[in-house]
Short mmCIF file of C-alpha atoms and ligand atoms in Angstrom, two decimals:
data_model
loop_
_atom_site.label_atom_id
_atom_site.label_comp_id
_atom_site.label_asym_id
_atom_site.label_seq_id
_atom_site.Cartn_x
_atom_site.Cartn_y
_atom_site.Cartn_z
CA UNK A 131 -27.04 -18.38 -17.07
CA UNK A 132 -23.49 -19.80 -18.17
CA UNK A 133 -22.94 -18.46 -22.00
CA UNK A 134 -21.95 -21.79 -23.00
CA UNK A 135 -24.92 -24.04 -25.33
CA UNK A 136 -26.38 -26.78 -23.27
CA UNK A 137 -24.93 -30.57 -24.06
CA UNK A 138 -26.46 -32.97 -22.63
CA UNK A 139 -24.13 -35.16 -22.12
CA UNK A 140 -22.19 -32.78 -19.95
CA UNK A 141 -24.53 -31.92 -17.78
CA UNK A 142 -26.16 -35.25 -17.13
CA UNK A 143 -24.30 -38.16 -16.51
CA UNK A 144 -25.09 -41.12 -19.00
CA UNK A 145 -26.25 -43.36 -15.99
CA UNK A 146 -28.76 -40.99 -15.10
CA UNK A 147 -29.90 -40.92 -18.69
CA UNK A 148 -30.60 -45.05 -19.08
CA UNK A 149 -31.91 -44.83 -15.76
CA UNK A 150 -34.68 -42.13 -16.79
CA UNK A 151 -35.31 -43.90 -19.57
CA UNK A 152 -35.93 -47.74 -17.57
CA UNK A 153 -37.91 -45.75 -15.21
CA UNK A 154 -40.16 -44.49 -17.83
CA UNK A 155 -40.33 -47.75 -19.92
CA UNK A 156 -41.67 -49.58 -16.74
CA UNK A 157 -43.65 -47.32 -15.88
CA UNK A 158 -45.60 -46.88 -19.63
CA UNK A 159 -44.44 -49.60 -20.78
CA UNK A 160 -43.04 -47.39 -24.14
CA UNK A 161 -39.87 -47.04 -25.22
CA UNK A 162 -38.06 -44.15 -25.05
CA UNK A 163 -35.17 -42.38 -26.59
CA UNK A 164 -33.26 -39.18 -26.00
CA UNK A 165 -30.99 -37.50 -28.60
CA UNK A 166 -28.40 -34.71 -28.00
CA UNK A 167 -28.44 -31.36 -30.15
CA UNK A 168 -26.64 -33.05 -32.70
CA UNK A 169 -28.92 -35.90 -32.59
CA UNK A 170 -26.80 -38.31 -31.09
CA UNK A 171 -28.35 -41.04 -29.43
CA UNK A 172 -28.11 -40.91 -25.49
CA UNK A 173 -29.99 -43.01 -24.25
CA UNK A 174 -32.72 -46.09 -24.66
CA UNK A 175 -33.20 -47.73 -28.26
CA UNK A 176 -32.78 -45.65 -31.34
CA UNK A 177 -36.85 -45.24 -32.71
CA UNK A 178 -37.39 -44.21 -36.47
CA UNK A 179 -40.08 -42.16 -36.95
CA UNK A 180 -41.08 -38.49 -35.51
CA UNK A 181 -38.74 -36.74 -32.72
CA UNK A 182 -40.11 -34.29 -30.28
CA UNK A 183 -37.66 -31.28 -29.63
CA UNK A 184 -36.21 -30.76 -26.38
CA UNK A 185 -35.83 -27.26 -25.49
CA UNK A 186 -34.60 -25.37 -22.10
CA UNK A 187 -35.36 -22.21 -21.60
CA UNK A 188 -35.71 -21.34 -25.12
CA UNK A 189 -32.48 -23.19 -25.96
CA UNK A 190 -32.81 -26.59 -28.54
CA UNK A 191 -31.07 -28.74 -26.43
CA UNK A 192 -32.02 -32.39 -27.74
CA UNK A 193 -34.65 -34.56 -28.99
CA UNK A 194 -36.80 -37.06 -27.51
CA UNK A 195 -38.76 -40.29 -29.54
CA UNK A 196 -41.43 -42.70 -27.86
CA UNK A 197 -43.10 -45.71 -29.19
CA UNK A 198 -45.67 -48.20 -27.74
CA UNK A 199 -48.39 -47.45 -25.43
CA UNK A 200 -48.68 -44.26 -23.74
CA UNK A 201 -45.87 -42.58 -25.73
CA UNK A 202 -47.38 -39.49 -25.14
CA UNK A 203 -47.23 -39.34 -21.62
CA UNK A 204 -43.93 -41.24 -21.03
CA UNK A 205 -42.19 -38.64 -23.56
CA UNK A 206 -44.36 -35.27 -21.82
CA UNK A 207 -42.74 -36.85 -17.97
CA UNK A 208 -39.54 -37.46 -20.23
CA UNK A 209 -39.08 -33.95 -21.33
CA UNK A 210 -40.35 -32.87 -17.29
CA UNK A 211 -38.08 -34.56 -15.78
CA UNK A 212 -34.76 -34.06 -18.35
CA UNK A 213 -35.77 -30.32 -17.49
CA UNK A 214 -35.51 -30.32 -14.03
CA UNK A 215 -32.17 -32.30 -14.01
CA UNK A 216 -30.58 -29.89 -16.86
CA UNK A 217 -32.14 -26.95 -14.60
CA UNK A 218 -30.14 -28.41 -11.66
CA UNK A 219 -26.74 -29.10 -13.47
CA UNK A 220 -26.72 -25.77 -14.73
CA UNK A 221 -27.33 -24.53 -11.43
CA UNK A 222 -25.13 -26.26 -10.17
CA UNK A 223 -22.52 -25.63 -13.00
CA UNK A 224 -23.40 -22.04 -11.90
CA UNK A 225 -22.35 -22.02 -8.74
CA UNK A 226 -19.12 -23.74 -9.55
CA UNK A 227 -18.06 -21.00 -12.15
CA UNK A 228 -19.61 -18.19 -9.56
CA UNK A 229 -17.26 -20.02 -7.14
CA UNK A 230 -14.12 -20.42 -9.44
CA UNK A 231 -14.31 -16.39 -10.89
CA UNK A 232 -14.30 -15.08 -6.90
CA UNK A 233 -11.19 -17.13 -6.21
CA UNK A 234 -9.86 -15.91 -9.21
CA UNK A 235 -10.48 -12.32 -8.36
CA UNK A 236 -8.82 -12.96 -4.82
CA UNK A 237 -5.99 -14.72 -6.19
CA UNK A 238 -5.53 -11.46 -8.54
CA UNK A 239 -5.95 -9.11 -5.53
CA UNK A 240 -3.70 -11.33 -3.00
CA UNK A 241 -1.35 -10.90 -5.66
CA UNK A 242 -1.44 -7.62 -6.33
CA UNK A 243 -1.26 -7.15 -2.35
CA UNK A 244 1.77 -9.14 -2.42
CA UNK A 245 3.56 -7.51 -5.27
CA UNK A 246 3.21 -4.68 -3.15
CA UNK A 247 4.58 -5.66 0.04
CA UNK A 248 6.97 -7.37 -1.91
CA UNK A 249 8.23 -3.57 -3.07
CA UNK A 250 7.52 -2.15 0.07
CA UNK A 251 9.98 -4.78 1.83
CA UNK A 252 12.76 -4.14 -1.07
CA UNK A 253 12.53 -0.72 0.18
CA UNK A 254 12.73 -1.04 3.37
CA UNK A 255 15.66 -3.20 2.91
CA UNK A 256 17.39 -0.57 0.77
CA UNK A 257 16.86 2.14 3.13
CA UNK A 258 18.10 -0.21 6.19
CA UNK A 259 21.38 -1.09 3.97
CA UNK A 260 21.38 2.43 3.22
CA UNK A 261 21.58 3.43 7.34
CA UNK A 262 23.53 1.02 8.30
CA UNK A 263 26.44 2.30 5.59
CA UNK A 264 25.85 5.92 7.04
CA UNK A 265 26.36 4.61 10.93
CA UNK A 266 29.64 2.80 9.55
CA UNK A 267 30.69 5.57 7.87
CA UNK A 268 29.40 8.03 10.06
CA UNK A 269 31.05 6.28 13.16
CA UNK A 270 34.33 6.22 11.36
CA UNK A 271 34.43 9.56 10.08
CA UNK A 272 33.68 10.51 13.52
CA UNK A 273 35.87 8.41 15.35
CA UNK A 274 39.13 9.74 13.31
CA UNK A 275 39.18 13.49 14.41
CA UNK A 276 38.59 11.93 17.67
CA UNK A 277 41.65 9.98 18.49
CA UNK A 278 43.27 13.15 17.02
CA UNK A 279 42.02 15.63 20.07
CA UNK A 280 42.19 12.39 22.83
CA UNK A 281 45.74 11.97 21.47
CA UNK A 282 46.79 16.26 21.47
CA UNK A 283 44.98 16.28 25.10
CA UNK A 284 47.07 13.51 26.82
CA UNK A 285 50.42 14.94 25.12
CA UNK A 286 49.45 18.60 26.36
CA UNK A 287 48.58 16.79 30.12
CA UNK A 288 51.82 15.37 29.48
CA UNK A 289 53.43 18.38 29.48
CA UNK A 290 54.64 17.44 25.90
CA UNK A 291 53.56 21.11 24.74
CA UNK A 292 55.58 23.06 27.62
CA UNK A 293 54.28 23.34 31.52
CA UNK A 294 50.75 23.69 32.03
CA UNK A 295 49.03 24.74 34.95
CA UNK A 296 46.91 22.70 37.45
CA UNK A 297 43.68 24.72 36.19
CA UNK A 298 44.86 23.91 32.58
CA UNK A 299 45.53 20.33 33.68
CA UNK A 300 41.69 19.77 35.04
CA UNK A 301 40.17 21.27 31.42
CA UNK A 302 42.45 18.82 30.17
CA UNK A 303 41.44 16.06 32.60
CA UNK A 304 37.51 17.11 31.74
CA UNK A 305 38.40 17.45 28.22
CA UNK A 306 39.73 13.70 27.94
CA UNK A 307 37.09 12.25 30.28
CA UNK A 308 34.51 13.61 27.90
CA UNK A 309 36.56 12.60 24.64
CA UNK A 310 36.92 8.93 26.06
CA UNK A 311 32.83 8.88 26.73
CA UNK A 312 31.79 9.98 22.98
CA UNK A 313 34.54 7.85 21.83
CA UNK A 314 32.91 4.67 23.46
CA UNK A 315 29.28 6.16 22.76
CA UNK A 316 30.60 6.12 18.88
CA UNK A 317 31.93 2.88 19.35
CA UNK A 318 28.69 1.26 20.91
CA UNK A 319 27.00 2.73 17.85
CA UNK A 320 29.35 1.58 15.12
CA UNK A 321 28.96 -2.02 17.13
CA UNK A 322 25.22 -2.00 16.96
CA UNK A 323 25.12 -0.59 13.40
CA UNK A 324 27.30 -3.37 12.52
CA UNK A 325 25.35 -6.32 14.14
CA UNK A 326 22.48 -6.01 12.25
CA UNK A 327 24.09 -6.11 8.47
CA UNK A 328 26.88 -8.53 9.68
CA UNK A 329 27.41 -12.01 11.80
CA UNK A 330 29.27 -11.67 15.06
CA UNK A 331 32.84 -12.66 14.80
CA UNK A 332 34.13 -13.71 18.32
CA UNK A 333 37.90 -14.60 18.67
CA UNK A 334 37.47 -17.61 21.06
CA UNK A 335 39.70 -18.50 23.73
CA UNK A 336 39.39 -20.53 26.94
CA UNK A 337 38.93 -17.98 29.74
CA UNK A 338 38.51 -17.64 33.32
CA UNK A 339 35.17 -15.31 33.77
CA UNK A 340 36.72 -14.75 37.54
CA UNK A 341 39.44 -12.90 36.11
CA UNK A 342 37.66 -11.05 33.88
CA UNK A 343 34.93 -10.07 36.14
CA UNK A 344 37.73 -9.14 38.86
CA UNK A 345 39.51 -7.07 36.43
CA UNK A 346 36.31 -5.16 35.12
CA UNK A 347 35.40 -4.67 38.76
CA UNK A 348 38.09 -3.09 39.88
CA UNK A 349 37.81 -0.29 37.15
CA UNK A 350 34.06 0.63 39.00
CA UNK A 351 35.08 0.13 42.26
CA UNK A 352 36.54 3.80 43.39
CA UNK A 353 33.60 5.42 41.70
CA UNK A 354 30.78 3.45 43.31
CA UNK A 355 33.25 4.02 47.03
CA UNK A 356 33.13 7.89 46.27
CA UNK A 357 28.97 7.50 46.50
CA UNK A 358 29.34 4.69 49.56
CA UNK A 359 28.59 1.91 47.32
CA UNK A 360 29.88 -1.13 48.27
CA UNK A 361 31.02 -3.88 45.22
CA UNK A 362 30.62 -7.76 46.53
CA UNK A 363 32.50 -10.09 44.43
CA UNK A 364 32.03 -13.50 45.30
CA UNK A 365 33.01 -16.20 42.72
CA UNK A 366 31.49 -19.83 43.23
CA UNK A 367 32.69 -21.34 40.07
CA UNK A 368 36.64 -21.81 40.93
CA UNK A 369 38.47 -23.16 37.33
CA UNK A 370 35.69 -23.14 35.49
CA UNK A 371 36.53 -21.75 32.15
CA UNK A 372 33.94 -20.56 29.26
CA UNK A 373 35.10 -20.26 25.73
CA UNK A 374 34.99 -16.72 24.64
CA UNK A 375 36.07 -13.54 23.12
CA UNK A 376 37.80 -11.74 26.28
CA UNK A 377 37.11 -8.03 24.70
CA UNK A 378 33.03 -9.17 24.36
CA UNK A 379 32.80 -10.52 27.83
CA UNK A 380 34.67 -7.78 29.47
CA UNK A 381 32.20 -5.28 28.00
CA UNK A 382 29.21 -7.44 28.94
CA UNK A 383 30.58 -7.60 32.23
CA UNK A 384 30.99 -4.04 32.47
CA UNK A 385 27.57 -3.18 31.06
CA UNK A 386 25.97 -5.04 33.86
CA UNK A 387 28.15 -3.61 36.64
CA UNK A 388 27.98 -0.31 35.37
CA UNK A 389 24.00 0.00 35.07
CA UNK A 390 23.94 -1.77 38.84
CA UNK A 391 26.32 0.97 39.72
CA UNK A 392 24.67 3.74 37.99
CA UNK A 393 20.80 3.45 38.80
CA UNK A 394 21.31 2.12 42.53
CA UNK A 395 21.12 5.13 45.05
CA UNK A 396 24.54 6.24 46.94
CA UNK A 397 24.78 3.84 50.11
CA UNK A 398 23.46 1.33 47.99
CA UNK A 399 24.95 -2.19 47.71
CA UNK A 400 25.77 -4.15 44.02
CA UNK A 401 26.70 -7.78 44.53
CA UNK A 402 28.39 -9.54 41.71
CA UNK A 403 28.53 -13.73 41.70
CA UNK A 404 29.88 -16.42 39.38
CA UNK A 405 27.96 -19.76 40.41
CA UNK A 406 26.92 -22.62 38.59
CA UNK A 407 23.41 -23.18 36.65
CA UNK A 408 21.12 -23.67 33.98
CA UNK A 409 21.83 -21.73 30.72
CA UNK A 410 18.49 -20.54 30.76
CA UNK A 411 15.85 -18.72 33.24
CA UNK A 412 13.21 -21.73 33.29
CA UNK A 413 13.74 -24.55 35.78
CA UNK A 414 12.67 -27.07 33.30
CA UNK A 415 15.53 -26.81 31.58
CA UNK A 416 17.89 -27.09 33.88
CA UNK A 417 18.91 -30.05 32.66
CA UNK A 418 19.84 -28.72 29.36
CA UNK A 419 23.52 -27.70 29.69
CA UNK A 420 25.62 -26.69 32.84
CA UNK A 421 26.74 -23.18 32.55
CA UNK A 422 28.08 -20.20 34.40
CA UNK A 423 26.06 -17.48 35.27
CA UNK A 424 26.94 -14.22 36.03
CA UNK A 425 24.88 -12.62 38.70
CA UNK A 426 24.34 -8.87 39.00
CA UNK A 427 22.33 -7.99 41.72
CA UNK A 428 21.48 -4.29 42.98
CA UNK A 429 19.39 -2.76 45.23
CA UNK A 430 19.17 0.19 42.75
CA UNK A 431 15.75 1.57 41.21
CA UNK A 432 14.33 -1.19 39.55
CA UNK A 433 12.03 -1.60 36.18
CA UNK A 434 8.31 -1.79 36.17
CA UNK A 435 7.03 -4.98 34.65
CA UNK A 436 5.85 -2.73 31.20
CA UNK A 437 9.40 -1.53 30.84
CA UNK A 438 11.16 -4.61 31.60
CA UNK A 439 10.24 -5.79 28.31
CA UNK A 440 12.40 -3.17 26.35
CA UNK A 441 15.42 -2.46 27.97
CA UNK A 442 17.39 -4.83 25.67
CA UNK A 443 16.14 -2.81 22.64
CA UNK A 444 18.52 -0.45 20.77
CA UNK A 445 18.24 3.09 22.71
CA UNK A 446 15.79 2.07 25.07
CA UNK A 447 15.92 3.89 28.36
CA UNK A 448 13.32 4.24 31.19
CA UNK A 449 13.55 7.42 31.19
CA UNK A 450 14.46 9.30 28.25
CA UNK A 451 13.53 12.67 29.25
CA UNK A 452 15.88 15.24 28.27
CA UNK A 453 16.31 15.72 31.99
CA UNK A 454 17.04 12.30 33.34
CA UNK A 455 19.35 11.67 35.83
CA UNK A 456 21.15 8.80 34.51
CA UNK A 457 23.92 9.50 31.56
CA UNK A 458 24.24 6.87 28.62
CA UNK A 459 22.72 5.64 25.25
CA UNK A 460 20.51 2.94 26.06
CA UNK A 461 22.89 0.59 23.68
CA UNK A 462 24.77 -1.18 26.79
CA UNK A 463 22.54 -4.03 27.13
CA UNK A 464 21.91 -4.42 23.67
CA UNK A 465 25.15 -5.16 22.82
CA UNK A 466 25.31 -7.55 26.12
CA UNK A 467 22.24 -9.39 25.12
CA UNK A 468 24.24 -9.90 21.29
CA UNK A 469 27.49 -10.88 23.06
CA UNK A 470 25.98 -13.46 25.57
CA UNK A 471 23.60 -15.34 22.98
CA UNK A 472 26.70 -15.09 20.23
CA UNK A 473 28.27 -17.51 23.24
CA UNK A 474 25.60 -19.77 23.42
CA UNK A 475 24.19 -18.33 26.90
CA UNK A 476 21.43 -16.24 27.25
CA UNK A 477 20.80 -12.88 29.77
CA UNK A 478 17.61 -12.03 31.74
CA UNK A 479 16.61 -9.61 34.61
CA UNK A 480 14.26 -10.45 37.53
CA UNK A 481 13.67 -6.84 39.05
CA UNK A 482 10.52 -4.95 39.86
CA UNK A 483 10.61 -0.43 41.06
CA UNK A 484 11.80 -0.18 43.82
CA UNK A 485 13.45 -3.38 44.75
CA UNK A 486 16.64 -3.69 42.68
CA UNK A 487 17.37 -5.47 39.97
CA UNK A 488 19.32 -8.96 39.14
CA UNK A 489 20.79 -9.34 35.96
CA UNK A 490 21.64 -12.41 34.96
CA UNK A 491 24.06 -13.83 32.15
CA UNK A 492 24.94 -17.29 31.45
CA UNK A 493 27.68 -19.17 29.41
CA UNK A 494 28.25 -22.43 28.38
CA UNK A 495 30.89 -24.34 30.37
CA UNK A 496 33.72 -25.28 28.36
CA UNK A 497 34.83 -28.72 29.30
CA UNK A 498 36.82 -29.96 26.60
CA UNK A 499 38.17 -29.20 22.64
CA UNK A 500 35.32 -30.58 21.22
CA UNK A 501 33.39 -27.60 22.62
CA UNK A 502 34.99 -25.57 19.93
CA UNK A 503 33.28 -27.31 17.16
CA UNK A 504 30.21 -27.18 18.79
CA UNK A 505 29.92 -23.71 19.76
CA UNK A 506 30.76 -22.32 16.29
CA UNK A 507 29.69 -18.24 16.39
CA UNK A 508 26.11 -18.15 16.17
CA UNK A 509 23.64 -15.85 14.51
CA UNK A 510 21.96 -12.68 16.55
CA UNK A 511 18.14 -12.88 17.07
CA UNK A 512 16.27 -10.12 17.93
CA UNK A 513 19.02 -7.47 17.71
N1 ATP B 803 19.95 -1.98 36.83
C1 ATP B 803 19.29 -1.42 36.58
N2 ATP B 803 18.32 -1.00 37.21
C2 ATP B 803 17.74 -0.27 36.72
N3 ATP B 803 17.39 0.01 35.18
C3 ATP B 803 17.90 -0.38 34.40
C4 ATP B 803 19.26 -1.41 35.26
N4 ATP B 803 20.09 -1.91 34.26
C5 ATP B 803 19.30 -1.04 33.01
N5 ATP B 803 18.13 -0.47 33.52
C6 ATP B 803 17.51 0.16 32.57
O1 ATP B 803 17.71 0.26 31.26
C7 ATP B 803 17.99 0.74 30.06
C8 ATP B 803 18.79 0.15 28.88
O2 ATP B 803 20.24 0.11 29.65
P1 ATP B 803 21.65 -0.09 28.79
O3 ATP B 803 22.28 -0.30 29.92
O4 ATP B 803 20.77 -0.56 27.48
O5 ATP B 803 21.70 1.76 28.59
P2 ATP B 803 22.06 2.72 29.68
O6 ATP B 803 22.81 2.16 30.63
O7 ATP B 803 20.72 4.05 29.92
O8 ATP B 803 22.89 3.35 28.10
P3 ATP B 803 24.70 3.08 28.35
O9 ATP B 803 24.58 1.35 28.57
O10 ATP B 803 24.76 2.75 26.49
O11 ATP B 803 25.82 3.92 28.43
C9 ATP B 803 18.40 1.88 30.95
O12 ATP B 803 18.06 2.88 30.48
C10 ATP B 803 17.81 1.64 32.40
O13 ATP B 803 16.48 2.42 32.14
MG1 MG B 804 24.49 0.98 30.66
#
């Protein structure tokens, strides 16, 4: 039971007390009065004469008085009825109080849980910040000496430190190519690290995708030709331009074309097309905006359904074993996706194992100067 003294007036609405008194008056023809513990009249007519104490579970809760015919019977029934009403009202109060207590405990637990989560989140954010700082500092520290290695190796290869034999030249070419590879890797790590902490800043200008594609593809033709892979280029967009950051768009093209060549067996094919099309892969969205699509198709190894959802994640490679056949770090597509989305475009892939892959990157077409305000740099999602 509740640990508060029972107040009749609080537990039972006055209207109910009045109803009870009226009903008994009609039934017994006698007058009735109900008083609270302090003797205040709650219902009926104040009656002189003796009052019968009204107790509930050993506690004095009020008093009753009655006069007229059948007064004793009316009094007894009134006491019984009031006992029932008090019992129900008390049970209702108890249930409400228990419920309230349970809610209070749950709330306290939730608050504590929430505080623990907040502390964990703050710790994670701090660790994330430290990790980004570490990446940025390390990348910078690694890049500086590497630039010197490349510079001096180039000077030696050019004969500035005296004549070099053809064998020494071969070694220098290898040093330079590996150093270049390492520089590319460090730059990618730095770029991915900064994607997480700073919004991507684009240096936009109206540019022809066809020209960028032509220049980038040319760098892959010799290595593809050595492996019997022909790279076809088809431009169905003519003079259309996009408002973009040339360096970033070159990286997007380079990432898709290098993957197509890398993951295609000797004597396969790679085709690159520029075509008008929807901005998103869903047909129903075709009306949402005209875009130029960069479509890179290859006859390579393809990607399974389970893996395809992960290829845009940083450092993910389908084959991550130490004996894997293909080089790389798994950052190319992460950066490509971030760069495409910063341009307001989308990137997606249609692929299956052994059937090759079709990667599509879409870019909104630049039609007028107003586009510049519409296409202000966007924040990255999911990188
Ligand atoms: N055209 C493709 N065909 C088959 N698999 C691909 C293709 N493109 C990407 N992948 C898979 O997706 C993974 C991630 O690609 P991503 O370009 O990000 O990394 P990478 O090429 O391994 O390394 P990086 O580009 O950093 O040098 C690849 O390792 C490969 O497993
Ligand atoms: Mg790649």
